[in-house]
Tab-separated table of C-alpha atoms and ligand atoms in Angstrom:
chain	number	residue	atom	x	y	z
A	24	MET	CA	80.156	118.076	107.519
A	25	ALA	CA	81.765	114.659	107.223
A	26	GLN	CA	79.458	113.511	109.985
A	27	GLN	CA	76.449	114.607	108.028
A	28	ASN	CA	77.592	112.795	104.911
A	29	THR	CA	77.893	109.506	106.689
A	30	ASN	CA	74.227	109.647	107.579
A	31	ASP	CA	73.084	110.743	104.174
A	32	ALA	CA	74.111	107.959	101.891
A	33	LEU	CA	75.326	104.464	102.421
A	34	PHE	CA	76.904	102.354	99.751
A	35	LYS	CA	75.982	98.728	99.188
A	36	SER	CA	79.627	97.743	98.856
A	37	ALA	CA	83.139	99.147	98.939
A	38	HIS	CA	83.263	98.622	95.188
A	39	SER	CA	80.225	100.820	94.536
A	40	ALA	CA	81.655	103.514	96.831
A	41	LEU	CA	84.896	103.499	94.838
A	42	VAL	CA	83.163	103.539	91.472
A	43	PHE	CA	81.217	106.556	92.661
A	44	ALA	CA	84.247	108.409	94.044
A	45	PHE	CA	86.482	107.850	91.032
A	46	HIS	CA	83.835	108.774	88.480
A	47	PHE	CA	82.673	111.820	90.388
A	48	SER	CA	85.899	113.757	89.827
A	49	GLY	CA	85.266	113.607	86.110
A	50	GLN	CA	83.175	116.733	86.043
A	51	ALA	CA	81.920	115.866	82.616
A	52	TYR	CA	79.625	113.313	84.212
A	53	ASP	CA	76.286	114.804	84.993
A	54	ARG	CA	75.611	115.443	88.610
A	55	PRO	CA	72.100	113.998	88.964
A	56	ALA	CA	73.342	110.657	87.619
A	57	MET	CA	76.246	110.667	90.070
A	58	ASN	CA	73.972	111.481	92.951
A	59	LYS	CA	71.755	108.565	92.048
A	60	LEU	CA	74.832	106.364	92.143
A	61	ALA	CA	75.798	107.851	95.498
A	62	ALA	CA	72.699	106.800	97.331
A	63	PRO	CA	71.323	103.683	95.703
A	64	SER	CA	69.588	102.542	98.860
A	65	LEU	CA	67.634	105.717	99.512
A	66	GLY	CA	64.246	106.766	98.199
A	67	SER	CA	63.907	109.500	95.596
A	68	GLY	CA	63.283	112.248	98.147
A	69	LYS	CA	66.605	111.840	99.916
A	70	GLY	CA	69.314	111.968	97.250
A	71	LEU	CA	72.538	113.827	97.955
A	72	SER	CA	72.906	117.399	96.901
A	73	GLY	CA	75.792	118.000	94.481
A	74	LEU	CA	77.915	119.443	97.241
A	75	ASP	CA	77.398	116.486	99.528
A	76	GLY	CA	78.252	114.148	96.671
A	77	ALA	CA	81.528	115.985	96.038
A	78	GLY	CA	82.372	115.960	99.735
A	79	GLN	CA	81.637	112.287	99.992
A	80	ALA	CA	83.713	111.469	96.915
A	81	GLY	CA	86.572	113.443	98.477
A	82	MET	CA	86.272	111.536	101.712
A	83	ILE	CA	86.337	108.148	99.975
A	84	ARG	CA	89.343	109.237	97.917
A	85	SER	CA	91.275	110.275	101.002
A	86	LYS	CA	90.617	106.871	102.592
A	87	VAL	CA	91.951	105.186	99.474
A	88	ARG	CA	95.033	107.414	99.482
A	89	GLY	CA	95.640	106.476	103.103
A	90	LEU	CA	96.281	102.859	102.074
A	91	GLY	CA	99.495	103.886	100.318
A	92	PRO	CA	100.415	104.178	96.634
A	93	ARG	CA	100.333	100.468	95.691
A	94	MET	CA	96.924	99.682	97.088
A	95	GLU	CA	95.590	103.028	95.935
A	96	ALA	CA	96.760	102.231	92.411
A	97	ALA	CA	95.137	98.791	92.455
A	98	LEU	CA	91.791	100.258	93.540
A	99	ILE	CA	91.921	103.108	91.031
A	100	ALA	CA	92.946	100.839	88.162
A	101	ARG	CA	89.859	98.733	88.854
A	102	CYS	CA	87.299	101.432	89.620
A	103	ALA	CA	88.241	104.583	87.697
A	104	PRO	CA	87.302	105.041	84.032
A	105	ALA	CA	90.259	104.686	81.646
A	106	SER	CA	88.965	107.578	79.590
A	107	MET	CA	86.546	110.398	80.050
A	108	PRO	CA	84.592	112.753	77.806
A	109	CYS	CA	86.653	115.605	76.353
A	110	GLU	CA	85.074	118.852	75.299
A	111	CYS	CA	88.089	120.563	73.760
A	112	ARG	CA	86.405	120.375	70.305
A	113	SER	CA	89.723	120.306	68.503
A	114	PRO	CA	89.418	118.563	65.123
A	115	CYS	CA	91.880	115.807	66.110
A	116	CYS	CA	89.929	114.921	69.254
A	117	GLY	CA	87.588	111.970	69.235
A	118	GLY	CA	85.665	113.407	72.186
A	119	TRP	CA	87.501	111.271	74.747
A	120	LYS	CA	90.698	111.740	76.710
A	121	THR	CA	92.736	109.449	78.909
A	122	ASN	CA	91.860	109.763	82.577
A	123	ARG	CA	95.112	110.960	84.152
A	124	GLU	CA	94.307	109.295	87.442
A	125	TRP	CA	93.795	105.908	85.800
A	126	PHE	CA	96.970	106.370	83.763
A	127	ASP	CA	99.030	107.145	86.883
A	128	ALA	CA	97.661	104.026	88.576
A	129	ILE	CA	98.636	101.851	85.606
A	130	THR	CA	102.110	103.436	85.667
A	131	GLU	CA	102.536	102.653	89.366
A	132	LEU	CA	101.506	99.031	88.832
A	133	THR	CA	103.655	98.697	85.728
A	134	ASP	CA	106.560	99.390	88.035
A	135	TYR	CA	105.210	97.022	90.691
A	136	VAL	CA	105.214	94.029	88.320
A	137	ARG	CA	108.946	94.352	87.600
A	138	LYS	CA	109.560	92.009	90.491
A	139	PRO	CA	107.559	88.945	89.406
A	140	LEU	CA	108.997	89.390	85.910
A	141	ALA	CA	112.587	89.737	87.061
A	142	GLY	CA	114.822	87.600	84.881
A	143	SER	CA	112.434	87.714	81.900
A	144	ALA	CA	113.122	89.825	78.847
A	145	VAL	CA	110.342	92.370	79.245
A	146	ASN	CA	110.200	96.092	78.625
A	147	GLY	CA	107.946	98.792	80.019
A	148	LEU	CA	105.417	98.563	77.198
A	149	MET	CA	104.964	94.838	77.758
A	150	ARG	CA	104.557	95.258	81.506
A	151	SER	CA	102.037	98.046	80.960
A	152	LEU	CA	100.008	95.961	78.503
A	153	TYR	CA	99.871	93.027	80.936
A	154	VAL	CA	98.701	95.345	83.722
A	155	GLN	CA	96.101	96.977	81.456
A	156	ARG	CA	94.829	93.577	80.361
A	157	PHE	CA	94.393	92.551	83.979
A	158	PHE	CA	92.251	95.580	84.828
A	159	ALA	CA	90.404	96.070	81.540
A	160	ALA	CA	86.663	95.568	81.349
A	161	LYS	CA	85.845	92.257	79.665
A	162	GLY	CA	84.834	93.672	76.298
A	163	LYS	CA	87.918	95.899	76.109
A	164	ARG	CA	90.587	93.434	77.192
A	165	SER	CA	93.403	92.704	74.737
A	166	THR	CA	94.087	89.051	74.125
A	167	ILE	CA	97.442	87.435	74.843
A	168	ASP	CA	97.795	87.018	71.065
A	169	GLU	CA	97.348	90.737	70.481
A	170	ILE	CA	99.910	91.621	73.129
A	171	ALA	CA	102.383	89.064	71.773
A	172	GLU	CA	101.974	90.393	68.258
A	173	ARG	CA	102.345	94.005	69.300
A	174	CYS	CA	105.525	93.257	71.269
A	175	TYR	CA	107.068	90.804	68.748
A	176	ILE	CA	107.249	87.928	71.191
A	177	ASN	CA	105.711	84.497	70.974
A	178	ARG	CA	102.323	83.751	72.384
A	179	GLN	CA	103.538	81.238	74.906
A	180	THR	CA	106.094	83.641	76.380
A	181	ALA	CA	103.454	86.355	76.693
A	182	GLY	CA	101.144	83.858	78.392
A	183	ILE	CA	103.808	82.964	80.952
A	184	HIS	CA	104.519	86.636	81.653
A	185	TYR	CA	100.850	87.402	82.031
A	186	SER	CA	100.197	84.607	84.477
A	187	LYS	CA	102.995	85.916	86.725
A	188	VAL	CA	101.589	89.446	86.547
A	189	SER	CA	98.062	88.223	87.110
A	190	LYS	CA	99.080	86.340	90.227
A	191	VAL	CA	100.687	89.309	92.015
A	192	LEU	CA	97.944	91.705	90.941
A	193	THR	CA	95.252	89.306	92.143
A	194	ASP	CA	96.946	89.208	95.546
A	195	LEU	CA	97.405	92.980	95.692
A	196	GLU	CA	93.829	93.615	94.623
A	197	SER	CA	92.414	91.209	97.134
A	198	GLN	CA	94.455	92.761	99.933
A	199	SER	CA	93.445	96.291	98.842
A	200	GLY	CA	89.793	95.301	98.606
A	201	GLN	CA	89.789	93.889	102.132
A	202	MET	CA	91.547	96.951	103.537
A	203	ILE	CA	89.269	99.523	101.912
A	204	GLU	CA	86.212	97.552	102.980
A	205	ILE	CA	87.360	97.785	106.610
A	206	VAL	CA	88.235	101.471	106.357
A	207	LEU	CA	84.987	102.515	104.632
A	208	ARG	CA	82.885	100.446	106.988
A	209	ASP	CA	84.703	102.010	109.894
A	210	ALA	CA	83.925	105.477	108.486
A	211	GLY	CA	80.239	104.565	108.395
A	212	LEU	CA	79.936	104.734	104.602
A	213	LEU	CA	78.708	101.212	103.962
A	214	GLU	CA	75.362	99.608	104.616
A	215	MET	CA	75.378	97.235	107.549
B	30	ZN	ZN1	89.554	116.800	73.254
């Protein structure tokens, strides 16, 4: 079955494969749209069936997991949605819930950035906000000023913290990106 999947749909890049895999699990996303995302290079007659899409998402996820928790977290934090549609219909619900998978990745990385911040007066909330800023989509990124204000520290201090966090996360992300590219290419999931 895995064999068959590799022939069915090729991704243009490791990034698009990851975006597909980490959105697919959110079952609230409609299947035809996900299948379109799965096989961008193929003509309309050859899209994946829902089952193939799920199998392929599972395969990509297991490759990501194989890189170990740090690299997995860096890839998920970048490619998974932070929130997903919620259909609980409770009156207090805004129709969206935090994506547990994204949240766990942020938690892992919040721990990872203890090291570059060793010796600074930072708490878990601050570390988490720096990590979230690093991975947030451009329009949703908190500013250094907002983080400083929320944590009652001065702007300059927050800026220094963030640059340390940004440096180690940039390195980790670049390493993770190179590794997953090799692994997915090796599995025959990427276009030549
Ligand atoms: Zn809800």
